[in-house]
CSV table of C-alpha atoms and ligand atoms in Angstrom, one decimal:
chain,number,residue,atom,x,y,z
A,113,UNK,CA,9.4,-17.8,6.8
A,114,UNK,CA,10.8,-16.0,3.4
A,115,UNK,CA,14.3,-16.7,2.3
A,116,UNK,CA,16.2,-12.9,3.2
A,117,UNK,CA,18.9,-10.9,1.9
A,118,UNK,CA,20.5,-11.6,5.6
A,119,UNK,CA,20.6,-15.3,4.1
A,120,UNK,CA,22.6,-14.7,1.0
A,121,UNK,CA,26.3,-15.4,1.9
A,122,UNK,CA,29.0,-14.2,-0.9
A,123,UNK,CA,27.7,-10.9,-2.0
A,124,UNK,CA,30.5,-9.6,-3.8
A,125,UNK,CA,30.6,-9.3,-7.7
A,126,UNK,CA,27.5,-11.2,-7.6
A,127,UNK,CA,24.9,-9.5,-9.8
A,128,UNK,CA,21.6,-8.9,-7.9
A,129,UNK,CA,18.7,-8.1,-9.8
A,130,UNK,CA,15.9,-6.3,-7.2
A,131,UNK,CA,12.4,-5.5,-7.8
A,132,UNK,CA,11.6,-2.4,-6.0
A,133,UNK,CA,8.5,-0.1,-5.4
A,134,UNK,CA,9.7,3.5,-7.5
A,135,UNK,CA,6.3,4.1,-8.6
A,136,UNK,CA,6.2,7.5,-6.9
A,137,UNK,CA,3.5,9.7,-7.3
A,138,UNK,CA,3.6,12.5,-9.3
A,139,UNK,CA,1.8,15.9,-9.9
A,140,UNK,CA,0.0,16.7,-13.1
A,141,UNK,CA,2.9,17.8,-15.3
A,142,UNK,CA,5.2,14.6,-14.0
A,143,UNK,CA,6.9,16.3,-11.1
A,144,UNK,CA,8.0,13.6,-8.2
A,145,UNK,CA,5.8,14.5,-5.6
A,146,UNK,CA,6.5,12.6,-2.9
A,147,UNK,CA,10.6,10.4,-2.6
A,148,UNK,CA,9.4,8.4,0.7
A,149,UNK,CA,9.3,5.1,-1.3
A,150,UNK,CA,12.8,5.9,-2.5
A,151,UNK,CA,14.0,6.7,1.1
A,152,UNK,CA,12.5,3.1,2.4
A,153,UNK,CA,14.4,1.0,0.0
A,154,UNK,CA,17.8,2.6,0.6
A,155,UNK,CA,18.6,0.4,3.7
A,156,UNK,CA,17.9,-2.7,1.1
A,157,UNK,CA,20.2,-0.9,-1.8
A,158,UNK,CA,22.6,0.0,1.0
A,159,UNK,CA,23.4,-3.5,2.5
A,160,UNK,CA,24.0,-4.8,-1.2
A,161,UNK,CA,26.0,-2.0,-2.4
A,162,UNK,CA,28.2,-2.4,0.8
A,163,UNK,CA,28.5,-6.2,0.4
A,164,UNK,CA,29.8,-5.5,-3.2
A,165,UNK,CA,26.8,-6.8,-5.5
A,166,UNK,CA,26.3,-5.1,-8.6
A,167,UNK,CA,22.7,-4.0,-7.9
A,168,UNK,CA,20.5,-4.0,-11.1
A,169,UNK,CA,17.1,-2.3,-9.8
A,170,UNK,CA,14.1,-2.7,-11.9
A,171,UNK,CA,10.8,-0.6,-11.2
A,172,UNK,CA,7.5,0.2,-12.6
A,173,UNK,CA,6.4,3.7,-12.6
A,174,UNK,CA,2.6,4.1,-13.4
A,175,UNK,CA,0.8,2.5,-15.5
A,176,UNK,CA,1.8,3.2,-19.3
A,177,UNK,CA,0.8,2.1,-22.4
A,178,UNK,CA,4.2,1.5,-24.4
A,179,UNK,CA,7.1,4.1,-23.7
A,180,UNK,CA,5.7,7.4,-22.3
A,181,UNK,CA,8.7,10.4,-21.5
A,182,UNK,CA,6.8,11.5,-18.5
A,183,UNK,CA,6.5,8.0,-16.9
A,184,UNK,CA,10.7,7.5,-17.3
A,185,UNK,CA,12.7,6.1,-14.4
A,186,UNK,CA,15.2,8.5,-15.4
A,187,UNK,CA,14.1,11.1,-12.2
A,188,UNK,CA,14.5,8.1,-10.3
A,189,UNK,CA,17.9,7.8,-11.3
A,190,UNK,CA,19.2,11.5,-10.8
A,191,UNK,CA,17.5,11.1,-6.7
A,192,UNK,CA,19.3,7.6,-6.7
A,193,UNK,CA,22.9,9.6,-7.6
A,194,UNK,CA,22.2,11.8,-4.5
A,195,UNK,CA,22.6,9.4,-2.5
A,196,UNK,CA,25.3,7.1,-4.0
A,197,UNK,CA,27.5,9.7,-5.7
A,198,UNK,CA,29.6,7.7,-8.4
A,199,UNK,CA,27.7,4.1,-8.3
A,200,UNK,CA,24.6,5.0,-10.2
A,201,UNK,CA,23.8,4.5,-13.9
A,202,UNK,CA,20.7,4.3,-16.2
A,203,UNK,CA,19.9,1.8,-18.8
A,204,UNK,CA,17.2,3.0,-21.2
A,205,UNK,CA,15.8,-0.1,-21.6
A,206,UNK,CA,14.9,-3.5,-19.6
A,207,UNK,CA,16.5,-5.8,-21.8
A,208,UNK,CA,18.0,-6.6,-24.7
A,209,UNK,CA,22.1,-6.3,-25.6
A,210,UNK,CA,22.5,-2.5,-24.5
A,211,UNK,CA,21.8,-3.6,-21.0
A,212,UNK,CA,23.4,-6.8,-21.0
A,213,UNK,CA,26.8,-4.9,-22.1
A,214,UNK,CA,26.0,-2.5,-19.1
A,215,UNK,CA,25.7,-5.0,-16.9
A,216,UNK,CA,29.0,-6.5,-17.9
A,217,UNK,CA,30.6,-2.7,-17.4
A,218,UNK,CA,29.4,-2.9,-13.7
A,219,UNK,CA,32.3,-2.9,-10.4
A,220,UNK,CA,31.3,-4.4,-7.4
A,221,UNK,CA,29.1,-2.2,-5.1
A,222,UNK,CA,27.6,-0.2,-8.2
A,223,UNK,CA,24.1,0.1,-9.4
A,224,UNK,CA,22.2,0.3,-12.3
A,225,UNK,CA,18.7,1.2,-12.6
A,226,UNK,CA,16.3,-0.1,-15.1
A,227,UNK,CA,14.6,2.2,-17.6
A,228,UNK,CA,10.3,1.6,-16.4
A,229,UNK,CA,9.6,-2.1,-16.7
A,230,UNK,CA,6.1,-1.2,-17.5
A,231,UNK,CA,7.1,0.1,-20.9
A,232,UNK,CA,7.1,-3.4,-22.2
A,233,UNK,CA,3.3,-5.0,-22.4
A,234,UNK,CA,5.3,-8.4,-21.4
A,235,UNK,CA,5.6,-7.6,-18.1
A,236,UNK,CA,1.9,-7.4,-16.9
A,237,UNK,CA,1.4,-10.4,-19.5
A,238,UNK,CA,4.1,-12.2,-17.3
A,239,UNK,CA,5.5,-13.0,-20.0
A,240,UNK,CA,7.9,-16.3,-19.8
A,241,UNK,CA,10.2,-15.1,-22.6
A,242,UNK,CA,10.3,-11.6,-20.6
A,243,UNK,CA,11.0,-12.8,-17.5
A,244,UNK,CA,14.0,-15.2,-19.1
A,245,UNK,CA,15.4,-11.9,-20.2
A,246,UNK,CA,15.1,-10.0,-17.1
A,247,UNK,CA,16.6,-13.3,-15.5
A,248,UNK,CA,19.7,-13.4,-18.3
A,249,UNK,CA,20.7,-9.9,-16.8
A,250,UNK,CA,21.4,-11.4,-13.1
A,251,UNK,CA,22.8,-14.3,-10.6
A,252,UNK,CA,20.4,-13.7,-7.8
A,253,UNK,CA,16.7,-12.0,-7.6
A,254,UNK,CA,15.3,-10.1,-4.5
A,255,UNK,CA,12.1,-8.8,-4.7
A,256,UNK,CA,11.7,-5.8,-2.3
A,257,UNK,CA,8.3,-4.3,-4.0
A,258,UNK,CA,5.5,-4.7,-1.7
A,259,UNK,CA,3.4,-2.6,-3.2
A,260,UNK,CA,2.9,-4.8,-5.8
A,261,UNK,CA,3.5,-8.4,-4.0
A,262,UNK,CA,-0.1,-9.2,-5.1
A,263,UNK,CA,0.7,-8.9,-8.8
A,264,UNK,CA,1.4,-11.5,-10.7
A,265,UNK,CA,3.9,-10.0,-13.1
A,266,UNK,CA,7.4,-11.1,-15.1
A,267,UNK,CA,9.1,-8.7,-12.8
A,268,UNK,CA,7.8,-9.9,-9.5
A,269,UNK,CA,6.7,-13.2,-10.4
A,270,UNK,CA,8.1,-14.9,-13.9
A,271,UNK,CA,11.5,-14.1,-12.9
A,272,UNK,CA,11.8,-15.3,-9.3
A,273,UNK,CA,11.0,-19.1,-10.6
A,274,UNK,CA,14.6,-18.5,-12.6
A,275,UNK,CA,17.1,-17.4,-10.1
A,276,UNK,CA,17.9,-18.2,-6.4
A,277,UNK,CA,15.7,-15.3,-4.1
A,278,UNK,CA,15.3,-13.6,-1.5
A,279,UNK,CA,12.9,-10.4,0.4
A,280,UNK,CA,14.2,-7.3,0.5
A,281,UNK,CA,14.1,-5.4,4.3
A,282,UNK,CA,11.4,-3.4,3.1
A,283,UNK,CA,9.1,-6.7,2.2
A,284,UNK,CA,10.3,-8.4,5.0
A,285,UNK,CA,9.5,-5.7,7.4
A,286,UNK,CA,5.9,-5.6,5.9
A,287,UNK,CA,5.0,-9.1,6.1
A,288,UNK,CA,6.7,-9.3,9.7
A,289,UNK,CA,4.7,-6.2,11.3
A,290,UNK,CA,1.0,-7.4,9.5
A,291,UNK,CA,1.2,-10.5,10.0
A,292,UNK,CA,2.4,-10.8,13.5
A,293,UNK,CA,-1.0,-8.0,14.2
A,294,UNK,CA,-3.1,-10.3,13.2
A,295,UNK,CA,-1.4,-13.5,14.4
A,296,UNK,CA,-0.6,-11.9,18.1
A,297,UNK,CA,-2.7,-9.1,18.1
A,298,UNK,CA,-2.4,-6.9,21.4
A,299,UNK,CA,-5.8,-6.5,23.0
A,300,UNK,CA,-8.1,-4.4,23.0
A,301,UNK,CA,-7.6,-5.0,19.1
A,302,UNK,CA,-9.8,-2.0,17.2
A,303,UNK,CA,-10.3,-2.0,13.8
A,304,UNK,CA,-11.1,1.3,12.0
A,305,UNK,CA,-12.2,1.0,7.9
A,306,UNK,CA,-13.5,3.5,5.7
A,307,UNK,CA,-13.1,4.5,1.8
A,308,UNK,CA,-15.5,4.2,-1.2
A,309,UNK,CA,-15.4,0.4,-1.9
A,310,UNK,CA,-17.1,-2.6,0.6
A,311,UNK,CA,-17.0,-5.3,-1.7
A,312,UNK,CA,-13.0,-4.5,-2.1
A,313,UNK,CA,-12.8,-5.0,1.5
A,314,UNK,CA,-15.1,-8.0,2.5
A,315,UNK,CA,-12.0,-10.4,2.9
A,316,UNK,CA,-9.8,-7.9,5.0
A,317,UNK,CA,-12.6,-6.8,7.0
A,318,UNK,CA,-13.6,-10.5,8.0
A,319,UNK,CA,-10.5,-11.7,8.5
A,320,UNK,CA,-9.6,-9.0,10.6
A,321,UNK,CA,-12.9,-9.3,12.7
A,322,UNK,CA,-11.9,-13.0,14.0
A,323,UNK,CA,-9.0,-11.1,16.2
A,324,UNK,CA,-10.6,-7.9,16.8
A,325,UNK,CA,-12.2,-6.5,19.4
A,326,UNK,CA,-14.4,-3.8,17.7
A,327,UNK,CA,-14.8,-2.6,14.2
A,328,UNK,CA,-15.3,0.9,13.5
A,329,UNK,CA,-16.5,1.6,10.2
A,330,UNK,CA,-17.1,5.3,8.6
A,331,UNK,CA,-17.0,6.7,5.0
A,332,UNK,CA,-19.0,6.1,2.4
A,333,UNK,CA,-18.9,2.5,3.3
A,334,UNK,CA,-20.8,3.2,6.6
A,335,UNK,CA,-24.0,4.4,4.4
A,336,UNK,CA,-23.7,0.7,3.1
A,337,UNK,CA,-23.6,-0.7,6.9
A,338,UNK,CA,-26.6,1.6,7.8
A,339,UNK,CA,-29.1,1.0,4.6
A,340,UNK,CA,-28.2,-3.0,5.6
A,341,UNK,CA,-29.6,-2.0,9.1
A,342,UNK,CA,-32.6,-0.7,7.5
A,343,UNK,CA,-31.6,3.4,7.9
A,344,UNK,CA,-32.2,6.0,5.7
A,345,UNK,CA,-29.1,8.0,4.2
A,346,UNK,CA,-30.5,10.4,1.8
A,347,UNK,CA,-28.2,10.7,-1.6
A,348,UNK,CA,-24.8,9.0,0.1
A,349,UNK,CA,-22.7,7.0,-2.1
A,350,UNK,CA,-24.0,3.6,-2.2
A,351,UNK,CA,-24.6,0.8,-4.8
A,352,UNK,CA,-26.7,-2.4,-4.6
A,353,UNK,CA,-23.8,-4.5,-4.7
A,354,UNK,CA,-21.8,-3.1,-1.7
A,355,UNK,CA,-25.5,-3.0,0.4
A,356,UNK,CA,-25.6,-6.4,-0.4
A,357,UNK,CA,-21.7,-7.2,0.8
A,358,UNK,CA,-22.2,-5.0,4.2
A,359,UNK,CA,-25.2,-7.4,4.7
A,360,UNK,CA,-23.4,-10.4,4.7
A,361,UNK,CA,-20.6,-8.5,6.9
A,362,UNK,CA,-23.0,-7.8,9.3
A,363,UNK,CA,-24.4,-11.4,9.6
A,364,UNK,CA,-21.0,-12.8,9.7
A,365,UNK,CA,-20.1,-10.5,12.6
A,366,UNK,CA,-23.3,-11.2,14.6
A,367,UNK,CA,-22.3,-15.4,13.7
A,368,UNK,CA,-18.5,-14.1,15.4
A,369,UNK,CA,-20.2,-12.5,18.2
A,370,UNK,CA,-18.1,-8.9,16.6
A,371,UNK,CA,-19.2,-5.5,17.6
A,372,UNK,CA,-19.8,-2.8,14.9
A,373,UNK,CA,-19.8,0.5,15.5
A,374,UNK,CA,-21.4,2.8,12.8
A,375,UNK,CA,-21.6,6.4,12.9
A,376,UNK,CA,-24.4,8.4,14.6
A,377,UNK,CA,-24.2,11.9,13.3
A,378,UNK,CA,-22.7,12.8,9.9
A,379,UNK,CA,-21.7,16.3,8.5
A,380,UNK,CA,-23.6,16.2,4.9
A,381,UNK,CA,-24.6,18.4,2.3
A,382,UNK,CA,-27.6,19.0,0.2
A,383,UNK,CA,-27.3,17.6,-3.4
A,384,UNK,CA,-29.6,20.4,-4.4
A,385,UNK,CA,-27.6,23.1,-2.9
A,386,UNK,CA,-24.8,23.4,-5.6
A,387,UNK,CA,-22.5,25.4,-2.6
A,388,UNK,CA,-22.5,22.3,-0.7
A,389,UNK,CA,-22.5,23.9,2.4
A,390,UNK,CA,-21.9,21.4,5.1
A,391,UNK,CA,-24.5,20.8,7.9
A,392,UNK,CA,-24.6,18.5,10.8
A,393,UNK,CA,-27.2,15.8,10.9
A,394,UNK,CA,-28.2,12.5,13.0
A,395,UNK,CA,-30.4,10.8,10.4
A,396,UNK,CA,-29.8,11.7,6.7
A,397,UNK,CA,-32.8,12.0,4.4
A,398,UNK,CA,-33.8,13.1,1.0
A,399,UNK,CA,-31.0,15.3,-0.6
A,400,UNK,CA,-28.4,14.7,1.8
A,401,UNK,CA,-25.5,13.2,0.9
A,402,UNK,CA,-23.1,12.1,4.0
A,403,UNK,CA,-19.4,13.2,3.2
A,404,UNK,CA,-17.9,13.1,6.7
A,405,UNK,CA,-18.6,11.1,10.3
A,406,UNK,CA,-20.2,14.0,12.3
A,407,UNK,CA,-18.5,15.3,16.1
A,408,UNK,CA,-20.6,12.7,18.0
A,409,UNK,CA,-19.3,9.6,15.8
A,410,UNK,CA,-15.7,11.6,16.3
A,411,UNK,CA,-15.9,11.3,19.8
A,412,UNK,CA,-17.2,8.1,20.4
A,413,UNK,CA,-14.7,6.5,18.1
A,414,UNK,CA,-11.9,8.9,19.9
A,415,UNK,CA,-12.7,6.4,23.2
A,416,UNK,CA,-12.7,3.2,21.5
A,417,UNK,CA,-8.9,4.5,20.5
A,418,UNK,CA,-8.0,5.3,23.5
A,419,UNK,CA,-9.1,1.8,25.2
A,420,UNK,CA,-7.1,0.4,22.4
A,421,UNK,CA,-3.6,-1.5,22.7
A,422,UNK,CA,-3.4,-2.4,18.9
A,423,UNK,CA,-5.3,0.0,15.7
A,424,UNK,CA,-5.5,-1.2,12.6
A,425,UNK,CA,-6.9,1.8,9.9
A,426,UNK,CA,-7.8,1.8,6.0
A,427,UNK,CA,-9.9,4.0,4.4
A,428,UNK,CA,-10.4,7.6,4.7
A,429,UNK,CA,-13.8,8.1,7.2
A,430,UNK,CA,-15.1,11.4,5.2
A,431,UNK,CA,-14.2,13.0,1.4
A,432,UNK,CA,-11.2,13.8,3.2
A,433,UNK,CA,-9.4,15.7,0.0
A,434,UNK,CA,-12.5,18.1,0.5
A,435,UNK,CA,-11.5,20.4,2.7
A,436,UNK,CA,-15.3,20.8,4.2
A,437,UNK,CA,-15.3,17.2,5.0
A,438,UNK,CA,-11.6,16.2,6.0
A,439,UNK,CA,-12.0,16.7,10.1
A,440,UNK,CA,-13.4,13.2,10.7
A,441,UNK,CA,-10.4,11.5,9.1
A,442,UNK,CA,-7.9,13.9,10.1
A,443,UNK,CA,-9.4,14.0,13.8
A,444,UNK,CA,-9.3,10.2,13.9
A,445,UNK,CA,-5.6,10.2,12.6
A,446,UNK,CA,-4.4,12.4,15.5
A,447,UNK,CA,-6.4,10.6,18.3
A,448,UNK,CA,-4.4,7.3,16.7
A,449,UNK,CA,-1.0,9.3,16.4
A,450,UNK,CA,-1.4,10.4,20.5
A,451,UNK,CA,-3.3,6.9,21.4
A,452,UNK,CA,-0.7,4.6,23.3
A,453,UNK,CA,-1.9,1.8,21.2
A,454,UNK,CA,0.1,-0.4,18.5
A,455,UNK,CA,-1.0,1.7,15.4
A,456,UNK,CA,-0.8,0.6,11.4
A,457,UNK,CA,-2.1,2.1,8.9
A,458,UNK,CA,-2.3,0.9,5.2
A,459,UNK,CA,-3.8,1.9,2.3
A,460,UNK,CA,-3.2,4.6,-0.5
A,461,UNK,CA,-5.3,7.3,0.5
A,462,UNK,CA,-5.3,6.6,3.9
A,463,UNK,CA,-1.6,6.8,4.4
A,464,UNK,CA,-1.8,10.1,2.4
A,465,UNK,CA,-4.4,12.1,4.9
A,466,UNK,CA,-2.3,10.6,7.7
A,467,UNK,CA,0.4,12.2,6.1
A,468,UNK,CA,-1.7,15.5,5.3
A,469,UNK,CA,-2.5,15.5,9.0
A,470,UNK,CA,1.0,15.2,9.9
A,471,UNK,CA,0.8,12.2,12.4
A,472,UNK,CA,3.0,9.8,10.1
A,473,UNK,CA,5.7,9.7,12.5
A,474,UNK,CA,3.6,8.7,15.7
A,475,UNK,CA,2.1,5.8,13.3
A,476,UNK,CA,3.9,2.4,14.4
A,477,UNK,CA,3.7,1.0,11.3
A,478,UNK,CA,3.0,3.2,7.5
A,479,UNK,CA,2.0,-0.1,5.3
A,480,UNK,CA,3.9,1.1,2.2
A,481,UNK,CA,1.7,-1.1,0.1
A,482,UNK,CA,-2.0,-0.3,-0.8
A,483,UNK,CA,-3.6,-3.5,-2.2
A,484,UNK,CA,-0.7,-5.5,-1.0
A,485,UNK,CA,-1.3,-5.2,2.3
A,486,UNK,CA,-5.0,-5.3,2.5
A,487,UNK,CA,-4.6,-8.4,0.8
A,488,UNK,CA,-2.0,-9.6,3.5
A,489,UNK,CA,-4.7,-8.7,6.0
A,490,UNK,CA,-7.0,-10.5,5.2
A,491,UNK,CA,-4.8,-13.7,5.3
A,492,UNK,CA,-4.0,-13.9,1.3
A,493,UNK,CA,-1.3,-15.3,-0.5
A,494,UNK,CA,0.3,-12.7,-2.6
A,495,UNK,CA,2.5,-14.3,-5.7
A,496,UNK,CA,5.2,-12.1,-5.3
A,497,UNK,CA,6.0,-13.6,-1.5
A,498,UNK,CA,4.6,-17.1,-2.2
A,499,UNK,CA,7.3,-17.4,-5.0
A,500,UNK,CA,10.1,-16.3,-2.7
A,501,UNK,CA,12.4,-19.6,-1.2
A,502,UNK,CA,11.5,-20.6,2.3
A,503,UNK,CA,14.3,-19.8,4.8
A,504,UNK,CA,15.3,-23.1,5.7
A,505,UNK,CA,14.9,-25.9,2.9
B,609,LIG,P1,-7.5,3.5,0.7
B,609,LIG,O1,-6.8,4.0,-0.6
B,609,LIG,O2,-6.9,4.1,1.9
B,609,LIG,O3,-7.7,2.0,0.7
B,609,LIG,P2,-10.1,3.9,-0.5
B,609,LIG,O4,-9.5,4.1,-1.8
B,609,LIG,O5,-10.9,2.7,-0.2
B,609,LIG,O6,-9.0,4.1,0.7
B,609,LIG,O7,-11.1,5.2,-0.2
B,609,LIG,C1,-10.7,6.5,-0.3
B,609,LIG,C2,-11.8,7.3,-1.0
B,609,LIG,O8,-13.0,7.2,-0.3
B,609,LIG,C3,-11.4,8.8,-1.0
B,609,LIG,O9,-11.3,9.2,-2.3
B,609,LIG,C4,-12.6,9.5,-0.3
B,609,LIG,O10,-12.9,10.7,-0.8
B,609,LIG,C5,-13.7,8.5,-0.4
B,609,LIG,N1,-14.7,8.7,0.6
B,609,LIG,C6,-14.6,8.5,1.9
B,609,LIG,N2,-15.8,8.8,2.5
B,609,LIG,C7,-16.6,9.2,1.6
B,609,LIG,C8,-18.0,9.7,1.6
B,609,LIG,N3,-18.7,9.8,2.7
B,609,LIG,N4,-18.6,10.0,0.4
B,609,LIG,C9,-17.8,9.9,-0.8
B,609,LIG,N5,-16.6,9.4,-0.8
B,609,LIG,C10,-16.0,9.1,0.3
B,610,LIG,MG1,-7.5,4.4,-2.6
């Protein structure tokens, strides 16, 4: 068990450097879309502020190439102010003496936030001279960004090996809730996967398969499943290399004694038809292209949810940001939401059509992290935990 915060005695005037998740999405001309990610990491910021750390918070905000103006933490800062009037200031940079002589400006109980640590190349590079910096600024490190624990980075790597650590509640609470799932899972245990990519998902959906009970799979990756099982399915999305991993999933799961269930109706469109009008179909052939499970495969995955005690979900089950082909996914969200079974769901675009469909807050557990906690499913180490001190040594 990870070394935290609740472990770190003495608090006050200490300076605390934490690694948080503020890469919030963003529309198309750099407007915050979306503060959840903010929100979740104020308990964290809250409990050090009220011990009396100086909290210097450092960040990543997409993915830039040298400084970019639309990709500053500065929006981050003005939402930070809202919530701790008077604590909050900026630094415009990561390190160097400007920040150090903030740092040395700070009370007790104020924060600073970081200017975006992606700015510098160094910090993807893991830099060790980077990371030195970073750790030059602070007395303790806690690293509370899940989203990217599976990153090997100066930020949430390099600098942990230089300064006592610890989780943040947000990390902590993720590592807790997915692991003890698949540890203890509560039975029936269903599975539900989707999304583009099968070969991204081998590992998570094997691992998950040893504890569970039945694994539903729709989306594009289905088409894989069913050309493995010798089907045809028209135009859909598929690529040699992900027939070739659902085939291997599909042995493995026969080996395991597993039950798959695939979808039996799809709602399609012809590839020819540049209107893409949607039409229901049990086999797929020539032009069609499968973009959502069809009302039969609805249903029948609507009972496996409601036999279930525990649901794990990631990957969207149709081209759910088409609004022709989002019913499967936003169907299968609701019959999770009013299920009666431990739910998590994880993954980016999954956690955003739950959101879309408005179930989020009958969801047990939103996985906050994307590749973090696939990877965490399917029984990885991540760096950015491994690094972190065991609790008792
Ligand atoms: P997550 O981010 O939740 O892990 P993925 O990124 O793996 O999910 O998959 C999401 C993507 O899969 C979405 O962009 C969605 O449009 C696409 N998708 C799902 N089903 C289909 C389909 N039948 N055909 C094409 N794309 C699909
Ligand atoms: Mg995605």
């Amino acid at each position: 068990m990870k070394r935290s915060i609740r472990d770190l005695v003495g608090l006050e005037g200490k300076r605390v450097l934490l690694r948080a998740d503020f890469n919030l999405p963003m529309n198309k001309v750099g407007k915050i879309t979306d503060t959840t990610r903010v929100v979740s990491e104020l308990p964290t910021i809250r409990y050090l502020v009220e011990r009396g750390a100086k909290v210097i918070i450092c960040s990543h905000l997409g993915r830039p190439k040298g400084f970019e103006f639309r990709l500053s933490l500065w929006p981050v800062a003005l939402i930070l102010m809202k919530y701790f009037p008077g604590k909050v200031q900026f630094a415009h940079k990561v390190i160097g003496d400007e920040v150090a002589k903030q740092v040395e400006s700070m009370s007790n109980g104020s924060i600073l936030l970081l200017e975006n640590v992606r700015f510098y190349k160094e910090e993807t590079e893991n830099d060790p001279e980077f990371a030195k910096h970073l750790a030059s600024l602070a007395d303790i490190y806690v690293n509370d960004a899940f989203g990217v624990a599976h990153r090997k980075h100066a930020s949430t790597f390099g600098v942990a090996r230089l300064l006592p650590n610890a989780i943040g509640f947000l990390m902590e609470n993720e590592i807790n809730t997915i692991e003890e799932a698949i540890k203890n899972p509560k039975k029936p245990f269903v599975a539900i996967f989707g999304g583009a990519k099968v070969q991204d998902k081998i590992k998570v959906i094997l691992n998950i398969a040893k504890v569970a009970d039945s694994i539903l799979v729709g989306g594009a990756m289905a088409y894989s499943f069913l050309v493995a099982q010798g089907h045809t399915i028209g135009q859909s999305l598929i690529n040699a290399e992900s027939v070739s991993s659902a085939s291997q999933i599909l042995d493995e799961l026969k080996t395991m004694g597993k039950r798959i269930v695939l979808p039996i109706d799809h709602i399609a469109y012809n590839l020819s038809d540049k209107k893409m009008k949607p039409f229901q179909t049990e086999v797929l052939s020539g032009d069609m292209v499968g973009a959502d499970i069809g009302p039969k495969t609805i249903n029948l995955f609507e009972e496996e949810i409601g036999r279930a005690r525990q649901i794990v979900w990631n990957g969207p089950l149709g081209k759910y940001e088409d609004e022709k082909f989002k019913a499967g996914t936003f169907k299968i969200a609701k019959a999770i939401a009013k299920s009666k079974a431990y739910s998590i769901v994880g993954g980016g675009d999954s956690v955003s059509a739950v959101k879309q469909a408005k179930c989020d807050k009958l969801i047990n557990h939103i996985s906050t992290g994307g590749g973090a906690s696939l990877k965490l499913m399917s029984g990885e180490d991540l760096p950015g935990i491994d690094v972190i001190q065991e609790k008792y040594i």
